[in-house]
Coordinates of C-alpha atoms in Angstrom, one line a residue:
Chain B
X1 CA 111.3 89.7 127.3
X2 CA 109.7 86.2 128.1
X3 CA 108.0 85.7 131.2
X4 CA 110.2 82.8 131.8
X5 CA 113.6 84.9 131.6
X6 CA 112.1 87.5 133.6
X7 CA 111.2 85.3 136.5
X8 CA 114.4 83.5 136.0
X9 CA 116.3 87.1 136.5
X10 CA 114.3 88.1 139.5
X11 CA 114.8 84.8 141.4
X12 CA 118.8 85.2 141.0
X13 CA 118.4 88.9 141.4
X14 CA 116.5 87.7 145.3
X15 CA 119.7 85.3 145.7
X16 CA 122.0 87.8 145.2
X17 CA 120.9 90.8 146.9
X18 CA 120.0 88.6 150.1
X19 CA 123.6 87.1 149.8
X20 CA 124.6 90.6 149.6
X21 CA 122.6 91.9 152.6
X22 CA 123.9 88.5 154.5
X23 CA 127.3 89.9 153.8
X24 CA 126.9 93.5 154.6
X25 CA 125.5 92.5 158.3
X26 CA 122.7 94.3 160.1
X27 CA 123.8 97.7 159.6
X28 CA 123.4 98.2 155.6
X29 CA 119.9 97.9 154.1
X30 CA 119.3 97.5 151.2
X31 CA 115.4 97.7 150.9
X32 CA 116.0 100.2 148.1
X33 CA 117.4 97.2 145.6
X34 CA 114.6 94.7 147.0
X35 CA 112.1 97.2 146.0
X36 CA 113.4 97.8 142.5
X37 CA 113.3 94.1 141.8
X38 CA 109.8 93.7 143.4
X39 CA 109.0 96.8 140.9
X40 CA 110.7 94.7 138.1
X41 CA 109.0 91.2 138.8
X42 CA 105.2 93.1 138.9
X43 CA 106.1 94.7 135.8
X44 CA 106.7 92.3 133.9
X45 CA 105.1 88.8 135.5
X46 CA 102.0 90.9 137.2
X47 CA 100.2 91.3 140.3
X48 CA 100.6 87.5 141.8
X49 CA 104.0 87.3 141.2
X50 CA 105.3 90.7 142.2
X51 CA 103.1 89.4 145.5
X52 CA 105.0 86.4 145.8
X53 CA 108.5 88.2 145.1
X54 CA 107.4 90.8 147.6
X55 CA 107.0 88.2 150.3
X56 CA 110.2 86.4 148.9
X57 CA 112.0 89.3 149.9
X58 CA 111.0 89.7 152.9
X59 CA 112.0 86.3 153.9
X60 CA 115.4 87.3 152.7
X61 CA 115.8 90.2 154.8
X62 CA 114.6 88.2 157.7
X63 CA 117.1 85.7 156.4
X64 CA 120.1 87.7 155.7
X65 CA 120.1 90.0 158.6
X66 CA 117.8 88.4 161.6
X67 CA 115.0 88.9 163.5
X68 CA 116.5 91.7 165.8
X69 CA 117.3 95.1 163.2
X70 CA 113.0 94.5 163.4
X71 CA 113.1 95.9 167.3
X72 CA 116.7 97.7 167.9
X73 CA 115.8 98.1 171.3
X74 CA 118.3 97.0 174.4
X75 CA 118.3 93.1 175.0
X76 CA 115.9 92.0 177.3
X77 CA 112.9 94.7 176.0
X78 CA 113.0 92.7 172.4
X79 CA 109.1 92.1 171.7
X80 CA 108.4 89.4 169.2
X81 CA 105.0 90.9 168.5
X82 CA 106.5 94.3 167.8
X83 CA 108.8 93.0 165.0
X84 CA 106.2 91.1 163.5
X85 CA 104.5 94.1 163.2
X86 CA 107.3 95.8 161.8
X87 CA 107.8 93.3 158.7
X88 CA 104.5 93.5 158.1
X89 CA 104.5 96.6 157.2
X90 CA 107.6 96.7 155.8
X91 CA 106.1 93.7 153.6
X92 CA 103.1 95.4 152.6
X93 CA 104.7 98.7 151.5
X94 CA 106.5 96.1 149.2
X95 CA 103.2 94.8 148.1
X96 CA 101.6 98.0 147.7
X97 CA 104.4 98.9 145.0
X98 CA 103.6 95.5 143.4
X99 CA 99.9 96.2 143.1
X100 CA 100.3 99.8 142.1
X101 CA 103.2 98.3 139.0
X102 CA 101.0 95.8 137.9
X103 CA 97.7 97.7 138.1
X104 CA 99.7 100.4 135.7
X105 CA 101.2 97.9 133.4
X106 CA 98.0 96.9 132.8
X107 CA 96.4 100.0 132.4
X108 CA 98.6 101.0 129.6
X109 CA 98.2 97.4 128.0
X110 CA 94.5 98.0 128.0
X111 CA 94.5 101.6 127.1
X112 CA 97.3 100.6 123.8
X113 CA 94.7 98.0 123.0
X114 CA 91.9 100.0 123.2
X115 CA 93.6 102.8 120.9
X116 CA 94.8 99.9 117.9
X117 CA 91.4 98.9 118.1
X118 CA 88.1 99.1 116.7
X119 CA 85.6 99.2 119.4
X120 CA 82.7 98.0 116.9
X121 CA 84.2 95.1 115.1
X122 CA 86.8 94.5 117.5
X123 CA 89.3 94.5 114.2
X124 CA 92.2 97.0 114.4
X125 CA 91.9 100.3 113.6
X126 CA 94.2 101.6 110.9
X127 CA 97.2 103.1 114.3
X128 CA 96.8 99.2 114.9
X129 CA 97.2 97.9 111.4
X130 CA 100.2 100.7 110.6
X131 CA 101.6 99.3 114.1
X132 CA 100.9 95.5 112.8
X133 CA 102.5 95.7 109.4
X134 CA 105.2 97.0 110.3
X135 CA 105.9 93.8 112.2
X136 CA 104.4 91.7 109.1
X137 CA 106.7 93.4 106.8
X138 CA 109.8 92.5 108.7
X139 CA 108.9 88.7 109.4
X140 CA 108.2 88.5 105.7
X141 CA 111.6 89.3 104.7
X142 CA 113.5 87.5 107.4
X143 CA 111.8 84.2 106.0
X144 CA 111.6 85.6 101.9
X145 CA 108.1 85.1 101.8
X146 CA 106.2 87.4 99.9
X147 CA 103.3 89.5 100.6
X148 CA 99.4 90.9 99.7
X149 CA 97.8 93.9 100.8
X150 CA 94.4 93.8 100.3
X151 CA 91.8 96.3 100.2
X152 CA 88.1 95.4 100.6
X153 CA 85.0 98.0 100.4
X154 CA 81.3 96.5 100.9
X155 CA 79.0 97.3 98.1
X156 CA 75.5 98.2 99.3
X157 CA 76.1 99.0 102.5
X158 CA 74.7 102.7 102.9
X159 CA 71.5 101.1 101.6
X160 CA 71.1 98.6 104.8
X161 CA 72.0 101.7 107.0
X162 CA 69.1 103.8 105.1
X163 CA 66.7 100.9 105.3
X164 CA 67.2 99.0 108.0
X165 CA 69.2 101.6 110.7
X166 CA 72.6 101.6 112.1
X167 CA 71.9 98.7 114.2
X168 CA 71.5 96.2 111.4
X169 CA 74.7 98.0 109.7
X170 CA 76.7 97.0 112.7
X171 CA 75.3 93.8 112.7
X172 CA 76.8 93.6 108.9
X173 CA 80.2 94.8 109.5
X174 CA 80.7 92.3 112.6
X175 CA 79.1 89.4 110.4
X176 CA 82.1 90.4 108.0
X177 CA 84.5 90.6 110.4
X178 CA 83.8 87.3 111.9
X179 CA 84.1 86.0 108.3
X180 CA 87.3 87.9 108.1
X181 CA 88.6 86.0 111.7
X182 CA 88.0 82.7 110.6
X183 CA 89.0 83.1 106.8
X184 CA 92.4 84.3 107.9
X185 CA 95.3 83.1 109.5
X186 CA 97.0 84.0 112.6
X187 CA 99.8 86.1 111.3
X188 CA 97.4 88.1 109.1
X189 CA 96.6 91.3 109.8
X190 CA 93.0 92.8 109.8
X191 CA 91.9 96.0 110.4
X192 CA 89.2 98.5 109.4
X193 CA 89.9 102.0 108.2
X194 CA 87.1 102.9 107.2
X195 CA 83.3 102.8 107.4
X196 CA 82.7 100.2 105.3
X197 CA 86.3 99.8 104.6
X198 CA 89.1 97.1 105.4
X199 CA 93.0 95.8 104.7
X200 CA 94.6 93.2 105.3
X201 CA 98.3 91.8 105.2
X202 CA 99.3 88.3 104.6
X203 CA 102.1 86.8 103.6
X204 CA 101.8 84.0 101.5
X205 CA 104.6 81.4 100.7
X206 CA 105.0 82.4 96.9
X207 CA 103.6 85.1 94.5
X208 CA 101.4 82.8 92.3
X209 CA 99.6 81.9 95.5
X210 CA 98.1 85.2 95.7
X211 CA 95.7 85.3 93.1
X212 CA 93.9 81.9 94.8
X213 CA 94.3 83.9 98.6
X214 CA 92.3 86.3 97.3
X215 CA 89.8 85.0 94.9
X216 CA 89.1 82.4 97.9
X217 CA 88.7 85.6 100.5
X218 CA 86.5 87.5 98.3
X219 CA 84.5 84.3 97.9
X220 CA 83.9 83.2 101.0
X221 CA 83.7 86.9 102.8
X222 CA 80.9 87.4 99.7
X223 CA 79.0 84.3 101.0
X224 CA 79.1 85.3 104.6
X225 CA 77.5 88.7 103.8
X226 CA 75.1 87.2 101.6
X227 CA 74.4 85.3 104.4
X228 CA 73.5 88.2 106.8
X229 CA 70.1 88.2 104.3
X230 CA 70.7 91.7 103.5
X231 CA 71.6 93.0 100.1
X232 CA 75.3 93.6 100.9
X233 CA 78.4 92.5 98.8
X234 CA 81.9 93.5 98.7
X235 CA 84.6 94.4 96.1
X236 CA 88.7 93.7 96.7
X237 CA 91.4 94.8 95.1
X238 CA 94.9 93.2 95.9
X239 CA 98.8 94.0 95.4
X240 CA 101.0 90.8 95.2
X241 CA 104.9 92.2 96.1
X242 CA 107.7 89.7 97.3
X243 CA 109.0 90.5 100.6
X244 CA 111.9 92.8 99.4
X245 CA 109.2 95.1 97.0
X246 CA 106.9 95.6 100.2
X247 CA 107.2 99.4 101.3
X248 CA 109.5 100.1 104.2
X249 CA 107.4 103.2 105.8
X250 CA 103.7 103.2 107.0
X251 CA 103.2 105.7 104.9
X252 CA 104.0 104.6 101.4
X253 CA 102.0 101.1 103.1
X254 CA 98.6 102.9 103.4
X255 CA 99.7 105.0 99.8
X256 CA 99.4 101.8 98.1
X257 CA 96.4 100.8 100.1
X258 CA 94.7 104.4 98.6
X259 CA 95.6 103.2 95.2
X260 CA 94.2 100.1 95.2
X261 CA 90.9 102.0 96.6
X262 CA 90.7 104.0 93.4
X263 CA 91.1 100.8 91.7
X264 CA 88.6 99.2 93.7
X265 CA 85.8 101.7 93.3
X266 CA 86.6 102.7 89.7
X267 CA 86.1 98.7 89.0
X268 CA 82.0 98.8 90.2
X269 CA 80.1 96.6 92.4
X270 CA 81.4 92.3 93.2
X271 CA 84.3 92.7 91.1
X272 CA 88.2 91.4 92.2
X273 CA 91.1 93.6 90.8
X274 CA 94.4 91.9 91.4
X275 CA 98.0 93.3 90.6
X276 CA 101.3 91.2 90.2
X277 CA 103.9 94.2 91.4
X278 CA 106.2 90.8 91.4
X279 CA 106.1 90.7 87.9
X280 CA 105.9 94.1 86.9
X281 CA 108.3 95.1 89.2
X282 CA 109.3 98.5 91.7
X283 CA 105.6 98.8 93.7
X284 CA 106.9 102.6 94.9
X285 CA 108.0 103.1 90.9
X286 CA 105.0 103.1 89.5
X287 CA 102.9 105.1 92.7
X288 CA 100.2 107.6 92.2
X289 CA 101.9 111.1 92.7
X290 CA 101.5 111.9 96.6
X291 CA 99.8 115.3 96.0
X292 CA 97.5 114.7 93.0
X293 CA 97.2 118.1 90.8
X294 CA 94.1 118.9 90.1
X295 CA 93.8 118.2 86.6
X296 CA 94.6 114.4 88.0
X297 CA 91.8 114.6 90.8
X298 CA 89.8 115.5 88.4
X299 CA 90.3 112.7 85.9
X300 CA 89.9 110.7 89.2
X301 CA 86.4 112.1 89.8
X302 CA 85.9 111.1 86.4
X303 CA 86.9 107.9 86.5
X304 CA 84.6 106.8 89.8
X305 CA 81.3 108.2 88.2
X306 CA 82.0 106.6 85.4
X307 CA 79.7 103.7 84.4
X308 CA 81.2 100.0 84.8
X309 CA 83.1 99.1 81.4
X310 CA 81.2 96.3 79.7
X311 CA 82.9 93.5 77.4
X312 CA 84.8 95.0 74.1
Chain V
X1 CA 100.2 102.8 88.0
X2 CA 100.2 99.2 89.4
X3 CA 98.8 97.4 86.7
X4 CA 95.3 95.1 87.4
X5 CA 93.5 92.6 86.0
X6 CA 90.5 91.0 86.5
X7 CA 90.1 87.5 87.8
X8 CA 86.8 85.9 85.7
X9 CA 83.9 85.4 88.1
X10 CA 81.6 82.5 88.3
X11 CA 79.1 81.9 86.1
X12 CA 75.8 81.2 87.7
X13 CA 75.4 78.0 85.7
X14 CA 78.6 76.6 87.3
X15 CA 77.7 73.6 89.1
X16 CA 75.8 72.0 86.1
X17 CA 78.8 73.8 84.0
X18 CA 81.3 71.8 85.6
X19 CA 79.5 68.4 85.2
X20 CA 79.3 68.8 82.0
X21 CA 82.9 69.2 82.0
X22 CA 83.1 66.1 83.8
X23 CA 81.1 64.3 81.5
X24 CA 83.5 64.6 79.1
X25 CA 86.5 62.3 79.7
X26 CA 89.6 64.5 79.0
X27 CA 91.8 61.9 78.3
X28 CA 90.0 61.1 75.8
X29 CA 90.1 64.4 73.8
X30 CA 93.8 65.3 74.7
X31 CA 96.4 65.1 71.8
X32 CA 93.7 63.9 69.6
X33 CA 95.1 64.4 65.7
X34 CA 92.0 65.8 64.9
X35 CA 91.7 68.3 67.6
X36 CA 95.2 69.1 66.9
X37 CA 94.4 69.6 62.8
X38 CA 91.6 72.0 63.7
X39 CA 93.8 74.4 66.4
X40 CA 96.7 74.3 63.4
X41 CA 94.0 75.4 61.0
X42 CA 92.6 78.1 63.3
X43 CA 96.2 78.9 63.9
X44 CA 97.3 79.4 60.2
X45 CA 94.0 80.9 59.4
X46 CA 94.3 83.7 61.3
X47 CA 97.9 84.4 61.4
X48 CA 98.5 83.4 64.7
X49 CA 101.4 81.8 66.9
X50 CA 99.8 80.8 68.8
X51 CA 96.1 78.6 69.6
X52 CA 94.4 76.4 72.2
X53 CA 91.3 74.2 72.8
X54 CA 90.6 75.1 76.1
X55 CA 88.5 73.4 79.0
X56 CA 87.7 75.1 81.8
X57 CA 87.8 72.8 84.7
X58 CA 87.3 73.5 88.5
X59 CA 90.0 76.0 89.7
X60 CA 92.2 75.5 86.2
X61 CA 92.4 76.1 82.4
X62 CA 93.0 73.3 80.5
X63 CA 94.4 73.0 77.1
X64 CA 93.3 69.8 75.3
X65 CA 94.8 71.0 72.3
X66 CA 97.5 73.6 71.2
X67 CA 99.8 75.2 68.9
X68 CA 103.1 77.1 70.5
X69 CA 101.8 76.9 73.6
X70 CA 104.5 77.0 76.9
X71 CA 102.6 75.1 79.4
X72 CA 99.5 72.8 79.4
X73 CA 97.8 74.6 82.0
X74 CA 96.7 77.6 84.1
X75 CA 94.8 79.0 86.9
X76 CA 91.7 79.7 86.2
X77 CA 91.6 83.2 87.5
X78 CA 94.3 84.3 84.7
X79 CA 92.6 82.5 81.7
X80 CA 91.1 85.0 79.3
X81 CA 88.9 81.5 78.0
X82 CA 87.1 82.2 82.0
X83 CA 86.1 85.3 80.6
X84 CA 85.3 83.9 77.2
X85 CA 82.4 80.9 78.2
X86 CA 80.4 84.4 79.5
X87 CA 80.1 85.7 75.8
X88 CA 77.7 84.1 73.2
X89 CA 79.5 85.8 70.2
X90 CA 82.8 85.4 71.3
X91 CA 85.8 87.3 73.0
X92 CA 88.2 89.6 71.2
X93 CA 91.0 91.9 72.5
X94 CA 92.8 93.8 70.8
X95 CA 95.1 95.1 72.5
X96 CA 95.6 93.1 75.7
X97 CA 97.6 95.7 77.6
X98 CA 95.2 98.5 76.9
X99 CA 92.1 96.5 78.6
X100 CA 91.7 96.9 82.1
X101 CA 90.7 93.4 82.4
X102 CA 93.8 91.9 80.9
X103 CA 96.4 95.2 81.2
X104 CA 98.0 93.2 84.6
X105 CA 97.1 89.9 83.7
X106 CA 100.8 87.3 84.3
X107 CA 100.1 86.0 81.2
X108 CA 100.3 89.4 79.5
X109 CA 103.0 90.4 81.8
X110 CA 105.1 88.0 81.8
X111 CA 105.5 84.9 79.5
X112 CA 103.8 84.4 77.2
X113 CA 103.3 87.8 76.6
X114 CA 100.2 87.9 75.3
X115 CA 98.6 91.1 73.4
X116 CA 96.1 90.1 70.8
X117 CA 93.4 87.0 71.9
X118 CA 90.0 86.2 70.2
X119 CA 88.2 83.1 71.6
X120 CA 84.8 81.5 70.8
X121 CA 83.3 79.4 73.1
X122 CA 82.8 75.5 73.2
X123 CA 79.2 75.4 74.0
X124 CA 77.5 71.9 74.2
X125 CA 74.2 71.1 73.3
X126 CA 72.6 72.2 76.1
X127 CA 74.5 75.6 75.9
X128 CA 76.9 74.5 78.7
X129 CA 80.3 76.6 77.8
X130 CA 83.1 74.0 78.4
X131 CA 85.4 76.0 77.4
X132 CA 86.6 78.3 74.2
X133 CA 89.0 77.8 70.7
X134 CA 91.3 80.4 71.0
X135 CA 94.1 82.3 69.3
X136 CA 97.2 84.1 70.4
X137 CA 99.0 86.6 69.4
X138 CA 102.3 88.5 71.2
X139 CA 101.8 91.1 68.9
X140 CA 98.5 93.5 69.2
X141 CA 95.8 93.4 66.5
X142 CA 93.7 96.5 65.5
X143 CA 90.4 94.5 65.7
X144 CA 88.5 91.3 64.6
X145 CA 86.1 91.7 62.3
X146 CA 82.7 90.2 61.6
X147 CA 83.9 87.4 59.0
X148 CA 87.0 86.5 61.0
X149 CA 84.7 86.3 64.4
X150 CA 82.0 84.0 62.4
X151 CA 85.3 81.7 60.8
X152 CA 86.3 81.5 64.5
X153 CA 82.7 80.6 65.7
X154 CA 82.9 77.7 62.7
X155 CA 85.7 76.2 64.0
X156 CA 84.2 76.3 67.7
X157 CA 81.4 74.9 66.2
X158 CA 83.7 71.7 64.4
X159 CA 86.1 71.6 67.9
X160 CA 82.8 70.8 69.8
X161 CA 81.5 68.2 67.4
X162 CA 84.7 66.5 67.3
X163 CA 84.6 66.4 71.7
X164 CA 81.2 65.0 71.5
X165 CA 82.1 62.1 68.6
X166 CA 85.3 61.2 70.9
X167 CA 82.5 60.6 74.0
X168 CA 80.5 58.6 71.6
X169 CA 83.6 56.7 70.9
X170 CA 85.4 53.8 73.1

């Protein structure tokens, strides 16, 4: 819900419970409702504004049912000081539940945050790139774009973590994350899954664009590690699918991001693997099995110590 | 399996690579007969449908010159030429679908199809490779043998001369 429509409910929720109170006279109260709607507006406007509604409501009480209900005590004995007291404190239990709504909406903001996300790189994590596509997947086919998932694996980096510590390792993988940030757009989604492993998501306007996309990426993320001064590259392997061929379930989405690992590593060090599932068709048709048998893994194990293929 | 293919890299000569490129005026080597006569010879002599004098230029593959060919141009990244100005003998694949570089490429995939290619490259005198003479083939070869790669390296060798008498020229 906007921020707008929710402020725009509470303020005619206010009007019409304190036209309700007016109506119902002195003897009804109807603090419970005033407090559900203070809960609401904290909720979802924060701390300020569940003040301000708080002390809103107050003023309708005052409004609707008077100054007296504040002191029932026999006319003549009615002390003004004693019922400012008494919507004061009525007021701050009011604000209380504001503070204590707001404080917990944005604990659990933070804490669902701080669980999609990498604390190094300040990427997502792979729960917050699952979460992410999912999102990406359905905006790409309301508007028929089509999509890439790329994978991207840095080549060399155990050797600055060997030679130079973990500290200059970090240093890499937030260097290539920064180069990541401002090489993608908004709607992209970033994460790393790995140690020295990343995805992304982006939807691109056709499927020819996506060689370019990621030739360009792997260029420019290349340069910005080279430009670290250590001895760190990276290899990327890409799946171009229109919108409709794009997998429906997070796990057949990270499936297709292990396959294009296997490519990706099998390929050797700098290289760019790119695959056209829009021209070749069905992306889930032609998966990996799910559960390899082992005469498969092994092939597999095959396969990555393989040397690189050279030229026919 | 999703099938890849590899996207040429750079060379490392590529800025003075792409001058020369520049240097040679395009226009004035496109549709030229004799350019033409030489691709229809390489096409003929080899039994192909297909052949191209091909420029690499910037982010594109040019063809100056070509036999059957559906479009003018391509991206760079899915020209097998890219790969070709890397090799000093030449190119050859036989079987386009069976090499990993190639097996996904959209111009294997998709039209025009192609399974068979051998390219030598356009190299200019100071070894710049502009580009490579190519041919085509939908259907996939068993190899390219030694006399057919040196004919092919000939013909290369005439396709460049011919560029660098049409600079000399106007």
């Amino acid at each position: 819900m906007s921020r707008t429509r929710a402020g725009v409910l509470t303020g005619l929720a206010l009007a019409g419970t304190a036209a309700v109170d007016w109506i119902t006279g002195t003897g009804i109260w109807l603090t419970l409702v005033y407090l559900l709607l203070t809960q609401f507006a904290a909720w979802t406007l924060g701390r300020r504004w569940g003040y301000a509604t708080a002390f809103g409501c107050m003023l309708a009480i005052v409004a609707a049912n008077g100054l007296q209900p504040f002191h029932p005590v026999p006319p003549g004995h009615f002390s003004y000081a004693a019922a400012a007291w008494n919507i004061v404190s009525r007021s701050a239990v009011l604000a209380i539940v504001a503070a204590v709504v707001s404080g917990l909406r944005r604990t659990l903001e933070a804490e669902r945050q701080r669980s999609t996300t990498d604390p190094l790189t300040g990427a997502l994590n792979k729960a917050g790139f699952t979460a992410a596509m999912a999102q990406a997947v359905a905006r790409a086919r309301r508007s028929g774009e089509a999509l890439a998932l790329l994978y991207i694996d840095l080549d060399g980096f155990k050797g600055v973590n060997d030679r130079f510590g973990h500290a200059a390792g970090d240093d890499v993988l937030r260097a290539f994350t920064a180069g990541a940030a401002q090489t993608l757009r908004a709607g992209d989604v970033f994460a790393r899954i790995g140690g020295d492993e990343f995805v992304a998501l982006l939807s691109l306007p056709d499927p020819q664009c996506g060689e370019k996309v990621t030739t360009l990426i792997h260029e420019r993320l290349s340069l910005r590690l080279k430009a670290t001064g250590h001895a760190v590259g990276c290899s990327a392997g890409a799946v171009i699918m229109t919108a409709d061929q794009a997998p429906e379930s997070t796990g057949e989405m990270m499936h297709l991001a292990d396959q294009l690992m296997y490519e990706v590593k099998r390929n050797g060090k700098g290289g760019v693997r790119i695959a056209r599932a829009d021209l070749t068709g069905s992306v889930l048709r032609q998966a990996f099995p799910p559960s390899p048998s082992s005469s498969a893994f092994d092939s597999l194990l095959r396969a990555l110590d393989a040397p690189a293929r050279k030229a026919a | 399996m999703l099938r890849f293919y590899s996207p040429a890299a750079l060379p490392t000569d590529e800025p003075s690579r792409q001058a020369a490129v520049e240097a040679v005026r395009l226009c004035s080597i496109t549709d030229d007969p004799v350019l033409h006569g030489l691709v229809e010879q390489a096409a003929r002599s080899f039994g192909a449908p297909m052949a191209a004098v091909s420029i690499i230029d910037r982010e594109r593959q040019f063809f100056a010159a070509g036999v059957n060919l559906p479009v003018r141009e391509t991206t760079r990244s899915s020209a097998f030429c890219s790969h070709t100005i890397f090799e000093a003998e030449g190119l050859w694949v036989p079987d386009a679908q069976k090499d990993p570089r190639f097996a996904g490429n959209p111009l294997v995939v998709a039209d025009p199809f192609i399974r068979f290619y051998a390219g030598a490259p356009l190299r200019n005198r100071e070894g710049q490779a502009l580009g490579a003479l190519c041919i085509l083939d939908t259907a996939s070869r068993s190899g390219f043998e030694r006399n057919a790669r040196d004919r092919l390296r000939r013909l290369a060798g005439k396709v460049m001369s011919r560029i660098e008498e049409r600079q000399l020229q106007d």
